[in-house]
CSV table of C-alpha atoms and ligand atoms in Angstrom, one decimal:
chain,number,residue,atom,x,y,z
D,1,UNK,CA,-18.7,15.8,8.0
D,2,UNK,CA,-15.9,17.7,9.6
D,3,UNK,CA,-15.3,21.2,8.3
D,4,UNK,CA,-11.7,21.9,8.7
D,5,UNK,CA,-8.4,20.3,7.9
D,6,UNK,CA,-5.0,21.4,9.3
D,7,UNK,CA,-2.2,20.2,7.1
D,8,UNK,CA,1.1,20.1,9.0
D,9,UNK,CA,3.9,20.2,6.4
D,10,UNK,CA,1.6,21.9,3.9
D,11,UNK,CA,4.6,23.3,1.9
D,12,UNK,CA,6.3,19.9,1.6
D,13,UNK,CA,6.7,17.3,-1.1
D,14,UNK,CA,4.0,14.9,0.1
D,15,UNK,CA,1.4,17.6,0.2
D,16,UNK,CA,2.3,18.9,-3.3
D,17,UNK,CA,2.5,15.5,-4.9
D,18,UNK,CA,-0.4,13.6,-3.3
D,19,UNK,CA,-2.6,15.4,-0.8
D,20,UNK,CA,-3.3,18.7,-2.6
D,21,UNK,CA,-4.0,17.1,-6.0
D,22,UNK,CA,-6.3,14.5,-4.3
D,23,UNK,CA,-8.2,17.2,-2.4
D,24,UNK,CA,-8.6,19.1,-5.7
D,25,UNK,CA,-9.8,15.9,-7.4
D,26,UNK,CA,-12.4,15.5,-4.7
D,27,UNK,CA,-13.5,19.1,-5.1
D,28,UNK,CA,-13.8,18.6,-8.9
D,29,UNK,CA,-16.1,15.6,-8.4
D,30,UNK,CA,-18.2,17.5,-5.9
D,31,UNK,CA,-17.1,15.1,-3.1
D,32,UNK,CA,-15.5,17.6,-0.8
D,33,UNK,CA,-17.8,19.5,1.7
D,34,UNK,CA,-18.3,23.0,0.4
D,35,UNK,CA,-17.4,24.5,3.7
D,36,UNK,CA,-14.2,22.5,4.3
D,37,UNK,CA,-11.5,25.0,5.3
D,38,UNK,CA,-7.9,24.0,4.8
D,39,UNK,CA,-5.2,25.6,7.0
D,40,UNK,CA,-1.7,24.9,5.8
D,41,UNK,CA,1.1,25.0,8.5
D,42,UNK,CA,4.8,25.0,7.6
D,43,UNK,CA,8.0,26.7,8.4
D,44,UNK,CA,8.4,28.5,5.1
D,45,UNK,CA,7.6,32.2,5.1
D,46,UNK,CA,4.3,32.4,3.2
D,47,UNK,CA,1.1,34.3,3.6
D,48,UNK,CA,-2.3,33.2,2.5
D,49,UNK,CA,-1.8,34.5,-1.1
D,50,UNK,CA,1.6,32.8,-1.6
D,51,UNK,CA,0.3,29.6,-0.1
D,52,UNK,CA,-2.7,29.7,-2.5
D,53,UNK,CA,-0.3,30.2,-5.4
D,54,UNK,CA,1.6,27.2,-4.1
D,55,UNK,CA,-1.6,25.1,-4.0
D,56,UNK,CA,-2.4,26.1,-7.6
D,57,UNK,CA,1.1,25.2,-8.8
D,58,UNK,CA,1.1,21.8,-6.9
D,59,UNK,CA,-2.2,20.8,-8.4
D,60,UNK,CA,-1.2,22.1,-11.8
D,61,UNK,CA,2.0,20.0,-11.8
D,62,UNK,CA,0.8,16.8,-10.1
D,63,UNK,CA,-3.0,16.7,-10.6
D,64,UNK,CA,-4.9,15.1,-13.4
D,65,UNK,CA,-7.3,17.2,-15.6
D,66,UNK,CA,-10.2,17.0,-13.2
D,67,UNK,CA,-8.0,18.1,-10.3
D,68,UNK,CA,-6.5,21.0,-12.3
D,69,UNK,CA,-10.0,22.2,-13.1
D,70,UNK,CA,-10.6,22.6,-9.4
D,71,UNK,CA,-7.2,24.1,-8.4
D,72,UNK,CA,-8.6,27.6,-8.1
D,73,UNK,CA,-11.6,26.5,-6.0
D,74,UNK,CA,-9.4,24.5,-3.7
D,75,UNK,CA,-6.9,27.4,-3.3
D,76,UNK,CA,-9.8,29.6,-2.4
D,77,UNK,CA,-10.5,27.4,0.7
D,78,UNK,CA,-6.9,27.5,1.9
D,79,UNK,CA,-5.2,29.8,4.4
D,80,UNK,CA,-1.7,29.6,5.8
D,81,UNK,CA,-0.1,29.8,9.3
D,82,UNK,CA,3.6,29.9,9.5
D,83,UNK,CA,4.8,27.6,12.2
D,84,UNK,CA,6.8,24.5,13.2
D,85,UNK,CA,4.8,21.2,13.4
D,86,UNK,CA,6.8,20.2,16.5
D,87,UNK,CA,5.8,23.4,18.3
D,88,UNK,CA,2.5,23.1,20.2
D,89,UNK,CA,1.9,26.9,19.8
D,90,UNK,CA,1.8,26.5,16.0
D,91,UNK,CA,-1.0,23.9,16.2
D,92,UNK,CA,-2.8,26.0,18.9
D,93,UNK,CA,-2.7,29.0,16.5
D,94,UNK,CA,-4.0,27.0,13.6
D,95,UNK,CA,-6.8,25.6,15.8
D,96,UNK,CA,-7.7,29.1,17.0
D,97,UNK,CA,-8.5,30.0,13.4
D,98,UNK,CA,-11.8,28.1,13.5
D,99,UNK,CA,-14.1,26.2,15.8
D,100,UNK,CA,-15.0,22.6,16.4
D,101,UNK,CA,-13.3,19.3,15.6
D,102,UNK,CA,-10.4,19.3,13.0
D,103,UNK,CA,-8.6,16.7,10.9
D,104,UNK,CA,-4.9,17.2,11.7
D,105,UNK,CA,-3.0,15.8,8.7
D,106,UNK,CA,0.7,14.9,9.3
D,107,UNK,CA,2.1,15.4,5.8
D,108,UNK,CA,5.6,15.3,7.4
D,109,UNK,CA,8.8,13.5,6.9
D,110,UNK,CA,8.8,10.3,9.1
D,111,UNK,CA,11.5,11.7,11.6
D,112,UNK,CA,9.1,14.5,12.5
D,113,UNK,CA,6.1,12.2,13.3
D,114,UNK,CA,6.9,11.7,16.9
D,115,UNK,CA,7.7,15.3,17.9
D,116,UNK,CA,4.6,16.5,16.0
D,117,UNK,CA,2.4,14.0,17.8
D,118,UNK,CA,3.9,15.1,21.1
D,119,UNK,CA,3.2,18.7,20.2
D,120,UNK,CA,-0.5,17.8,19.4
D,121,UNK,CA,-0.8,16.0,22.8
D,122,UNK,CA,0.4,19.2,24.5
D,123,UNK,CA,-1.8,21.5,22.4
D,124,UNK,CA,-4.8,19.3,22.9
D,125,UNK,CA,-7.3,18.7,20.1
D,126,UNK,CA,-11.0,19.6,20.2
D,127,UNK,CA,-13.4,16.7,20.9
D,128,UNK,CA,-14.2,14.8,17.8
D,129,UNK,CA,-10.9,15.6,16.0
D,130,UNK,CA,-9.0,13.1,13.9
D,131,UNK,CA,-5.4,12.7,13.0
D,132,UNK,CA,-3.9,11.3,9.8
D,133,UNK,CA,-0.5,9.7,9.8
D,134,UNK,CA,1.2,8.9,6.5
D,135,UNK,CA,3.4,5.9,5.9
D,136,UNK,CA,6.0,4.7,6.8
D,137,UNK,CA,4.5,4.3,10.2
D,138,UNK,CA,7.8,3.9,12.1
D,139,UNK,CA,10.9,2.1,10.8
D,140,UNK,CA,10.7,-1.1,12.9
D,141,UNK,CA,8.5,-2.7,15.5
D,142,UNK,CA,9.9,-0.7,18.4
D,143,UNK,CA,9.4,2.7,16.7
D,144,UNK,CA,5.9,1.8,15.6
D,145,UNK,CA,5.1,0.8,19.2
D,146,UNK,CA,6.5,4.1,20.4
D,147,UNK,CA,4.4,6.1,17.9
D,148,UNK,CA,1.3,4.2,18.9
D,149,UNK,CA,1.9,5.0,22.6
D,150,UNK,CA,2.3,8.7,21.7
D,151,UNK,CA,-0.9,8.7,19.6
D,152,UNK,CA,-2.9,7.1,22.4
D,153,UNK,CA,-2.2,10.3,24.4
D,154,UNK,CA,-3.8,12.4,21.7
D,155,UNK,CA,-6.9,10.6,20.4
D,156,UNK,CA,-8.9,7.3,20.7
D,157,UNK,CA,-7.8,4.6,18.2
D,158,UNK,CA,-10.7,5.0,15.9
D,159,UNK,CA,-9.9,8.7,15.4
D,160,UNK,CA,-6.4,7.8,14.2
D,161,UNK,CA,-6.1,7.2,10.5
D,162,UNK,CA,-2.8,5.5,9.5
D,163,UNK,CA,-3.5,5.8,5.9
D,164,UNK,CA,-2.4,3.4,3.1
D,165,UNK,CA,-3.7,4.6,-0.3
D,166,UNK,CA,-3.6,1.0,-1.7
D,167,UNK,CA,-6.7,0.3,0.4
D,168,UNK,CA,-8.4,3.0,-1.6
D,169,UNK,CA,-7.6,1.3,-4.9
D,170,UNK,CA,-10.7,-0.1,-6.6
D,171,UNK,CA,-9.3,-3.6,-7.4
D,172,UNK,CA,-7.9,-4.0,-3.8
D,173,UNK,CA,-11.4,-3.2,-2.5
D,174,UNK,CA,-12.8,-5.6,-5.2
D,175,UNK,CA,-11.1,-8.4,-3.3
D,176,UNK,CA,-13.9,-8.2,-0.8
D,177,UNK,CA,-16.7,-8.3,-3.4
D,178,UNK,CA,-15.0,-11.0,-5.4
D,179,UNK,CA,-14.4,-13.2,-2.4
D,180,UNK,CA,-17.4,-12.6,-0.3
D,181,UNK,CA,-20.2,-11.8,-2.7
D,182,UNK,CA,-19.8,-14.8,-5.0
D,183,UNK,CA,-20.6,-18.5,-4.5
D,184,UNK,CA,-17.9,-19.4,-6.9
D,185,UNK,CA,-14.6,-18.6,-5.3
D,186,UNK,CA,-14.7,-19.0,-1.5
D,187,UNK,CA,-15.2,-22.8,-1.5
D,188,UNK,CA,-12.0,-23.2,-3.4
D,189,UNK,CA,-10.1,-20.4,-1.7
D,190,UNK,CA,-7.7,-22.6,0.2
D,191,UNK,CA,-4.6,-24.9,0.1
D,192,UNK,CA,-6.6,-27.8,-1.5
D,193,UNK,CA,-7.1,-25.7,-4.7
D,194,UNK,CA,-4.6,-22.8,-4.6
D,195,UNK,CA,-1.0,-23.5,-5.3
D,196,UNK,CA,0.5,-20.1,-4.8
D,197,UNK,CA,-0.3,-16.4,-4.6
D,198,UNK,CA,1.8,-13.6,-6.0
D,199,UNK,CA,1.3,-10.0,-5.1
D,200,UNK,CA,3.3,-8.0,-7.6
D,201,UNK,CA,4.0,-4.3,-8.0
D,202,UNK,CA,6.7,-3.9,-10.7
D,203,UNK,CA,7.3,-0.3,-11.7
D,204,UNK,CA,9.1,1.1,-14.7
D,205,UNK,CA,9.8,4.4,-13.0
D,206,UNK,CA,13.1,4.8,-11.2
D,207,UNK,CA,13.9,7.1,-8.3
D,208,UNK,CA,12.0,10.3,-9.6
D,209,UNK,CA,14.2,12.6,-7.4
D,210,UNK,CA,13.0,11.0,-4.2
D,211,UNK,CA,16.4,9.9,-2.8
D,212,UNK,CA,16.0,11.9,0.4
D,213,UNK,CA,13.1,9.6,1.4
D,214,UNK,CA,13.7,6.4,-0.7
D,215,UNK,CA,17.4,5.8,0.1
D,216,UNK,CA,16.5,5.5,3.8
D,217,UNK,CA,13.4,3.3,3.1
D,218,UNK,CA,14.1,0.9,0.2
D,219,UNK,CA,11.6,-1.3,-1.5
D,220,UNK,CA,10.8,-3.5,1.5
D,221,UNK,CA,9.8,-0.6,3.7
D,222,UNK,CA,8.4,1.5,0.9
D,223,UNK,CA,6.1,-1.1,-0.6
D,224,UNK,CA,6.0,-4.5,1.1
D,225,UNK,CA,5.8,-3.6,4.8
D,226,UNK,CA,2.6,-1.6,4.1
D,227,UNK,CA,0.9,-1.7,0.7
D,228,UNK,CA,1.6,-5.3,-0.4
D,229,UNK,CA,1.0,-6.8,3.1
D,230,UNK,CA,-2.3,-5.0,3.2
D,231,UNK,CA,-3.3,-6.6,-0.1
D,232,UNK,CA,-2.2,-9.9,1.2
D,233,UNK,CA,-4.5,-9.6,4.3
D,234,UNK,CA,-7.5,-9.0,2.0
D,235,UNK,CA,-6.6,-12.0,-0.2
D,236,UNK,CA,-6.1,-14.4,2.7
D,237,UNK,CA,-8.2,-13.3,5.7
D,238,UNK,CA,-11.2,-15.3,6.9
D,239,UNK,CA,-14.6,-14.0,5.9
D,240,UNK,CA,-15.8,-11.2,8.2
D,241,UNK,CA,-19.4,-11.2,9.4
D,242,UNK,CA,-19.9,-7.6,8.2
D,243,UNK,CA,-17.7,-4.9,6.7
D,244,UNK,CA,-17.9,-2.9,9.8
D,245,UNK,CA,-14.4,-1.6,10.7
D,246,UNK,CA,-14.0,-3.8,13.8
D,247,UNK,CA,-15.0,-7.0,12.0
D,248,UNK,CA,-12.8,-6.3,9.0
D,249,UNK,CA,-9.8,-5.1,10.9
D,250,UNK,CA,-10.0,-7.9,13.4
D,251,UNK,CA,-9.9,-10.4,10.5
D,252,UNK,CA,-7.0,-8.6,9.0
D,253,UNK,CA,-5.0,-8.7,12.2
D,254,UNK,CA,-5.8,-12.4,12.8
D,255,UNK,CA,-4.3,-13.1,9.4
D,256,UNK,CA,-1.2,-11.0,10.0
D,257,UNK,CA,-0.7,-12.8,13.3
D,258,UNK,CA,-0.8,-16.1,11.5
D,259,UNK,CA,2.0,-15.2,9.1
D,260,UNK,CA,5.1,-17.0,10.3
D,261,UNK,CA,8.0,-14.8,11.4
D,262,UNK,CA,10.5,-15.3,8.6
D,263,UNK,CA,13.1,-17.8,9.8
D,264,UNK,CA,15.1,-18.5,6.7
D,265,UNK,CA,15.6,-15.0,5.3
D,266,UNK,CA,18.3,-16.2,2.8
D,267,UNK,CA,15.8,-18.6,1.2
D,268,UNK,CA,12.7,-16.5,1.6
D,269,UNK,CA,13.9,-13.1,0.3
D,270,UNK,CA,15.7,-11.4,-2.6
D,271,UNK,CA,17.0,-7.9,-2.5
D,272,UNK,CA,18.6,-6.1,-5.4
D,273,UNK,CA,19.3,-2.6,-6.8
D,274,UNK,CA,19.3,-1.4,-10.4
D,275,UNK,CA,22.4,-0.6,-12.4
D,276,UNK,CA,22.5,1.7,-15.4
D,277,UNK,CA,20.2,0.7,-18.3
D,278,UNK,CA,17.6,1.7,-20.8
D,279,UNK,CA,14.4,1.9,-18.9
D,280,UNK,CA,10.9,2.6,-20.4
D,281,UNK,CA,11.3,6.4,-20.1
D,282,UNK,CA,14.9,6.6,-21.3
D,283,UNK,CA,18.4,5.8,-20.0
D,284,UNK,CA,18.7,5.5,-16.2
D,285,UNK,CA,22.0,5.8,-14.3
D,286,UNK,CA,23.1,3.3,-11.6
D,287,UNK,CA,20.9,3.7,-8.6
D,288,UNK,CA,24.1,4.1,-6.5
D,289,UNK,CA,25.1,7.2,-8.5
D,290,UNK,CA,21.7,8.9,-8.4
D,291,UNK,CA,21.8,12.3,-6.7
D,292,UNK,CA,21.3,12.1,-3.0
D,293,UNK,CA,22.0,8.3,-2.8
D,294,UNK,CA,24.6,7.0,-0.3
D,295,UNK,CA,25.8,3.8,-2.0
D,296,UNK,CA,27.2,2.5,1.3
D,297,UNK,CA,23.6,2.2,2.7
D,298,UNK,CA,23.1,-0.7,0.2
D,299,UNK,CA,19.4,0.3,-0.3
D,300,UNK,CA,17.4,-2.2,-2.3
D,301,UNK,CA,15.3,-1.0,-5.2
D,302,UNK,CA,13.8,-4.4,-5.7
D,303,UNK,CA,12.5,-6.7,-2.9
D,304,UNK,CA,10.8,-10.1,-3.0
D,305,UNK,CA,9.6,-12.0,0.0
D,306,UNK,CA,7.9,-15.3,0.3
D,307,UNK,CA,5.7,-15.8,3.4
D,308,UNK,CA,3.9,-18.7,4.9
D,309,UNK,CA,0.5,-18.4,6.6
D,310,UNK,CA,0.2,-20.9,9.4
D,311,UNK,CA,-3.4,-21.8,9.3
D,312,UNK,CA,-5.5,-24.8,8.3
D,313,UNK,CA,-6.7,-22.9,5.2
D,314,UNK,CA,-3.2,-21.8,3.9
D,315,UNK,CA,-0.6,-24.2,5.3
D,316,UNK,CA,2.1,-24.8,2.7
D,317,UNK,CA,0.9,-22.2,0.2
D,318,UNK,CA,3.6,-19.6,-0.7
D,319,UNK,CA,2.6,-16.0,-0.7
D,320,UNK,CA,5.2,-14.0,-2.6
D,321,UNK,CA,5.2,-10.2,-2.4
D,322,UNK,CA,7.5,-8.4,-4.8
D,323,UNK,CA,8.1,-4.9,-5.9
D,324,UNK,CA,10.8,-3.1,-7.8
D,325,UNK,CA,11.7,0.1,-9.6
D,326,UNK,CA,13.1,0.7,-13.1
D,327,UNK,CA,11.9,-2.7,-14.3
D,328,UNK,CA,11.3,-3.4,-18.0
D,329,UNK,CA,7.5,-3.8,-17.8
D,330,UNK,CA,4.7,-2.7,-15.5
D,331,UNK,CA,3.2,-5.6,-13.7
D,332,UNK,CA,0.9,-4.7,-10.9
D,333,UNK,CA,-1.4,-7.5,-9.9
D,334,UNK,CA,-2.5,-10.2,-7.6
D,335,UNK,CA,-2.1,-13.6,-9.3
D,336,UNK,CA,-3.8,-16.6,-7.7
D,337,UNK,CA,-2.6,-19.8,-9.3
D,338,UNK,CA,-4.7,-22.9,-8.8
D,339,UNK,CA,-3.4,-26.4,-8.6
D,340,UNK,CA,-3.5,-28.6,-11.7
D,341,UNK,CA,-6.5,-30.9,-12.2
D,342,UNK,CA,-6.2,-34.2,-10.4
D,343,UNK,CA,-6.7,-36.3,-13.6
D,344,UNK,CA,-6.8,-35.3,-17.2
D,345,UNK,CA,-8.9,-37.5,-19.5
D,346,UNK,CA,-7.4,-36.0,-22.6
D,347,UNK,CA,-4.7,-37.8,-24.6
D,348,UNK,CA,-0.9,-37.8,-24.2
D,349,UNK,CA,1.0,-34.6,-24.7
D,350,UNK,CA,-1.8,-32.4,-23.3
D,351,UNK,CA,-0.5,-30.2,-20.5
D,352,UNK,CA,-3.0,-27.5,-19.8
D,353,UNK,CA,-1.9,-24.6,-17.7
D,354,UNK,CA,-3.6,-24.5,-14.3
D,355,UNK,CA,-6.2,-21.8,-13.9
D,356,UNK,CA,-5.0,-18.4,-12.9
D,357,UNK,CA,-7.2,-15.6,-11.4
D,358,UNK,CA,-5.6,-12.2,-12.0
D,359,UNK,CA,-6.7,-9.1,-10.2
D,360,UNK,CA,-5.0,-6.2,-12.0
D,361,UNK,CA,-4.2,-3.4,-9.5
D,362,UNK,CA,-3.2,-0.9,-12.2
D,363,UNK,CA,-4.9,-0.8,-14.6
D,364,UNK,CA,-7.9,-2.2,-12.9
D,365,UNK,CA,-8.8,-5.5,-14.4
D,366,UNK,CA,-10.1,-9.0,-13.6
D,367,UNK,CA,-9.1,-12.0,-15.6
D,368,UNK,CA,-9.6,-15.7,-15.2
D,369,UNK,CA,-7.7,-18.1,-17.5
D,370,UNK,CA,-9.6,-21.3,-18.2
D,371,UNK,CA,-8.9,-24.4,-20.3
D,372,UNK,CA,-11.3,-25.2,-23.2
D,373,UNK,CA,-11.4,-27.6,-26.1
D,374,UNK,CA,-9.3,-26.5,-29.1
D,375,UNK,CA,-11.1,-25.3,-32.1
D,376,UNK,CA,-11.7,-28.1,-34.6
D,377,UNK,CA,-9.7,-30.5,-32.5
D,378,UNK,CA,-12.1,-31.5,-29.8
D,379,UNK,CA,-9.7,-33.8,-28.0
D,380,UNK,CA,-7.0,-31.1,-27.6
D,381,UNK,CA,-7.2,-28.3,-25.1
D,382,UNK,CA,-6.2,-24.7,-25.1
D,383,UNK,CA,-6.3,-21.8,-22.8
D,384,UNK,CA,-8.6,-18.8,-23.1
D,385,UNK,CA,-9.1,-15.8,-20.8
D,386,UNK,CA,-12.4,-14.5,-19.3
D,387,UNK,CA,-11.9,-10.8,-18.8
D,388,UNK,CA,-14.2,-8.5,-17.0
D,389,UNK,CA,-14.4,-4.8,-17.8
D,390,UNK,CA,-14.1,-2.7,-14.7
D,391,UNK,CA,-15.2,0.9,-14.9
D,392,UNK,CA,-12.4,3.3,-14.0
D,393,UNK,CA,-12.4,4.6,-10.5
D,394,UNK,CA,-14.1,8.0,-10.2
D,395,UNK,CA,-11.9,9.5,-7.4
D,396,UNK,CA,-8.2,8.6,-6.9
D,397,UNK,CA,-7.2,6.0,-4.4
D,398,UNK,CA,-5.7,8.7,-2.3
D,399,UNK,CA,-8.9,10.7,-2.6
D,400,UNK,CA,-11.0,7.7,-1.5
D,401,UNK,CA,-8.9,7.4,1.7
D,402,UNK,CA,-9.3,11.1,2.5
D,403,UNK,CA,-13.1,10.8,2.0
D,404,UNK,CA,-13.2,8.1,4.7
D,405,UNK,CA,-11.1,10.3,7.0
D,406,UNK,CA,-13.6,13.2,6.5
D,407,UNK,CA,-16.5,10.9,7.1
D,408,UNK,CA,-14.8,9.6,10.3
D,409,UNK,CA,-14.8,6.0,9.0
D,410,UNK,CA,-11.6,4.1,10.0
D,411,UNK,CA,-12.4,0.9,8.1
D,412,UNK,CA,-9.7,1.6,5.5
D,413,UNK,CA,-7.2,2.9,8.0
D,414,UNK,CA,-4.5,0.7,9.5
D,415,UNK,CA,-5.2,-0.1,13.1
D,416,UNK,CA,-2.3,0.3,15.6
D,417,UNK,CA,-1.9,-3.4,16.3
D,418,UNK,CA,-2.0,-4.1,12.5
D,419,UNK,CA,0.9,-1.7,11.9
D,420,UNK,CA,2.9,-3.5,14.6
D,421,UNK,CA,2.2,-6.9,13.2
D,422,UNK,CA,3.5,-5.8,9.8
D,423,UNK,CA,6.7,-4.8,11.4
D,424,UNK,CA,6.9,-8.1,13.4
D,425,UNK,CA,6.9,-9.8,10.0
D,426,UNK,CA,9.3,-7.5,8.2
D,427,UNK,CA,11.7,-6.8,11.1
D,428,UNK,CA,13.7,-10.1,11.0
D,429,UNK,CA,14.2,-9.6,7.2
D,430,UNK,CA,15.7,-6.1,7.8
D,431,UNK,CA,17.9,-7.6,10.6
D,432,UNK,CA,19.2,-10.3,8.3
D,433,UNK,CA,19.7,-7.9,5.4
D,434,UNK,CA,21.8,-5.6,7.7
D,435,UNK,CA,24.2,-8.5,8.2
D,436,UNK,CA,24.4,-9.0,4.4
D,437,UNK,CA,22.1,-12.1,4.2
D,438,UNK,CA,21.2,-12.6,1.5
D,439,UNK,CA,23.6,-10.5,-0.5
D,440,UNK,CA,22.5,-7.5,-2.5
D,441,UNK,CA,22.1,-8.5,-6.2
D,442,UNK,CA,22.2,-6.2,-9.2
D,443,UNK,CA,19.7,-6.0,-12.1
D,444,UNK,CA,19.9,-3.8,-15.1
D,445,UNK,CA,17.4,-1.0,-15.3
D,446,UNK,CA,14.8,-1.8,-17.9
D,447,UNK,CA,15.3,-5.6,-17.4
D,448,UNK,CA,13.0,-8.3,-15.9
D,449,UNK,CA,14.7,-7.9,-12.6
D,450,UNK,CA,16.8,-10.3,-10.6
D,451,UNK,CA,14.5,-13.1,-9.8
D,452,UNK,CA,15.2,-16.4,-11.4
D,453,UNK,CA,12.4,-18.6,-12.7
D,454,UNK,CA,13.1,-21.1,-9.8
D,455,UNK,CA,12.1,-18.5,-7.2
D,456,UNK,CA,10.2,-18.5,-4.9
D,457,UNK,CA,11.3,-21.5,-3.0
D,458,UNK,CA,8.9,-24.5,-3.1
D,459,UNK,CA,6.2,-24.9,-0.4
D,460,UNK,CA,7.1,-26.4,2.9
G,1,BG6,C1,4.0,5.0,-2.8
G,1,BG6,C2,5.5,4.6,-2.8
G,1,BG6,O1,3.5,4.8,-1.5
G,1,BG6,O2,3.3,4.1,-3.7
G,1,BG6,C3,6.0,4.8,-4.2
G,1,BG6,O3,6.2,5.5,-1.9
G,1,BG6,C4,5.2,4.0,-5.2
G,1,BG6,O4,7.4,4.4,-4.3
G,1,BG6,C5,3.7,4.3,-5.0
G,1,BG6,O5,5.6,4.3,-6.5
G,1,BG6,C6,2.9,3.4,-5.9
G,1,BG6,O6,1.5,3.8,-5.8
G,1,BG6,P1,0.7,4.6,-6.9
G,1,BG6,O7,-0.7,4.4,-6.6
G,1,BG6,O8,1.1,6.0,-6.7
G,1,BG6,O9,1.1,4.1,-8.2
């Protein structure tokens, strides 16, 4: 494993909320190499001691109990270099603190990605180094292509980790086991048997003080362009011959390429933002009046998109991806709804629900609804649920992704062409939304959201 990580933007929000707690969690579980040195780089005036105190605080505030137990140990492996991530000399100085290949982690706001990558190209990275780029990777197809072109000047593709922590979630990875290690599902995993697929990530949390980032992103860019499309690829891709990164990522890209460019955005999408209401954690103000929000941007806090996969396997099956903030209930799952049975031998008035396979993304769970005979009434039917108990994930999803970066395994990283395909799909939606099609709806914070029972549109 590689023995040093240079974190550009080490004093920022992303490092404090996600990266440092994940590193501490890995340290607590004994999964981090003992000799891993972490060099923080940022513009703030800090020395090693103040940066270590910052690390302890960040892990204390944002880490779980395991991470907090390792805050001190993690801080002990950290040093700090004051510098600007867009200045090649800052990276040169950080690299000069050690020897050999480094992981260069861009924990930076998206507008700084391009200048920081240019600076890395100018500074040059030691042979065997890797670079980690956070989401959002660009803000449309053209900017993602431009970032990819810049990255190609720094490192080879398999040393570039465009990370998406959803791919480190246990149930997302379980899609591979479920589909490709069972006889049961794959033969019916197609349009003949599956009526529709919903990938849902409904959150009860509202903005959490993230207006600076979120108001420029919105639900479509924040969740659907990356996380939920990634989940969709694993649900729908063709079986890979092996789980080697090339086999897996080739299949994912094939699937993305077969998603039809949205051509009827008014019918295929819903966008909405929350108004004041009683959410799960207490009263929430109008999104438009939250601090740091520019209401004129019309940023959506809820997005739903129905996509069509133009392949023999999936033709006509709607795949709906939806995500929203400040909703009344947590619902985070993949729901695979099967078609009704072709003929029911039971009497009049029996309308069994079709089978549904649920993969709970949070909490991790696996459930299959099946129809059985009613108790005492053998010629009636009723629904029961087969539920599997899944052991909790030992390291966090984010930690899992970092482990792969340290091991130099790009399987769970987004390949450059994959990121571009995701923008190819989402771009026309953003274009139409900019022209007000469809209109921005409202939903009350704490409610079920804006989607009517008749949505998504029927298969075509
Ligand atoms: C992040 C989004 O990538 O994923 C957040 O920016 C979202 O808005 C989060 O809440 C959800 O993932 P998790 O695993 O942190 O619940």
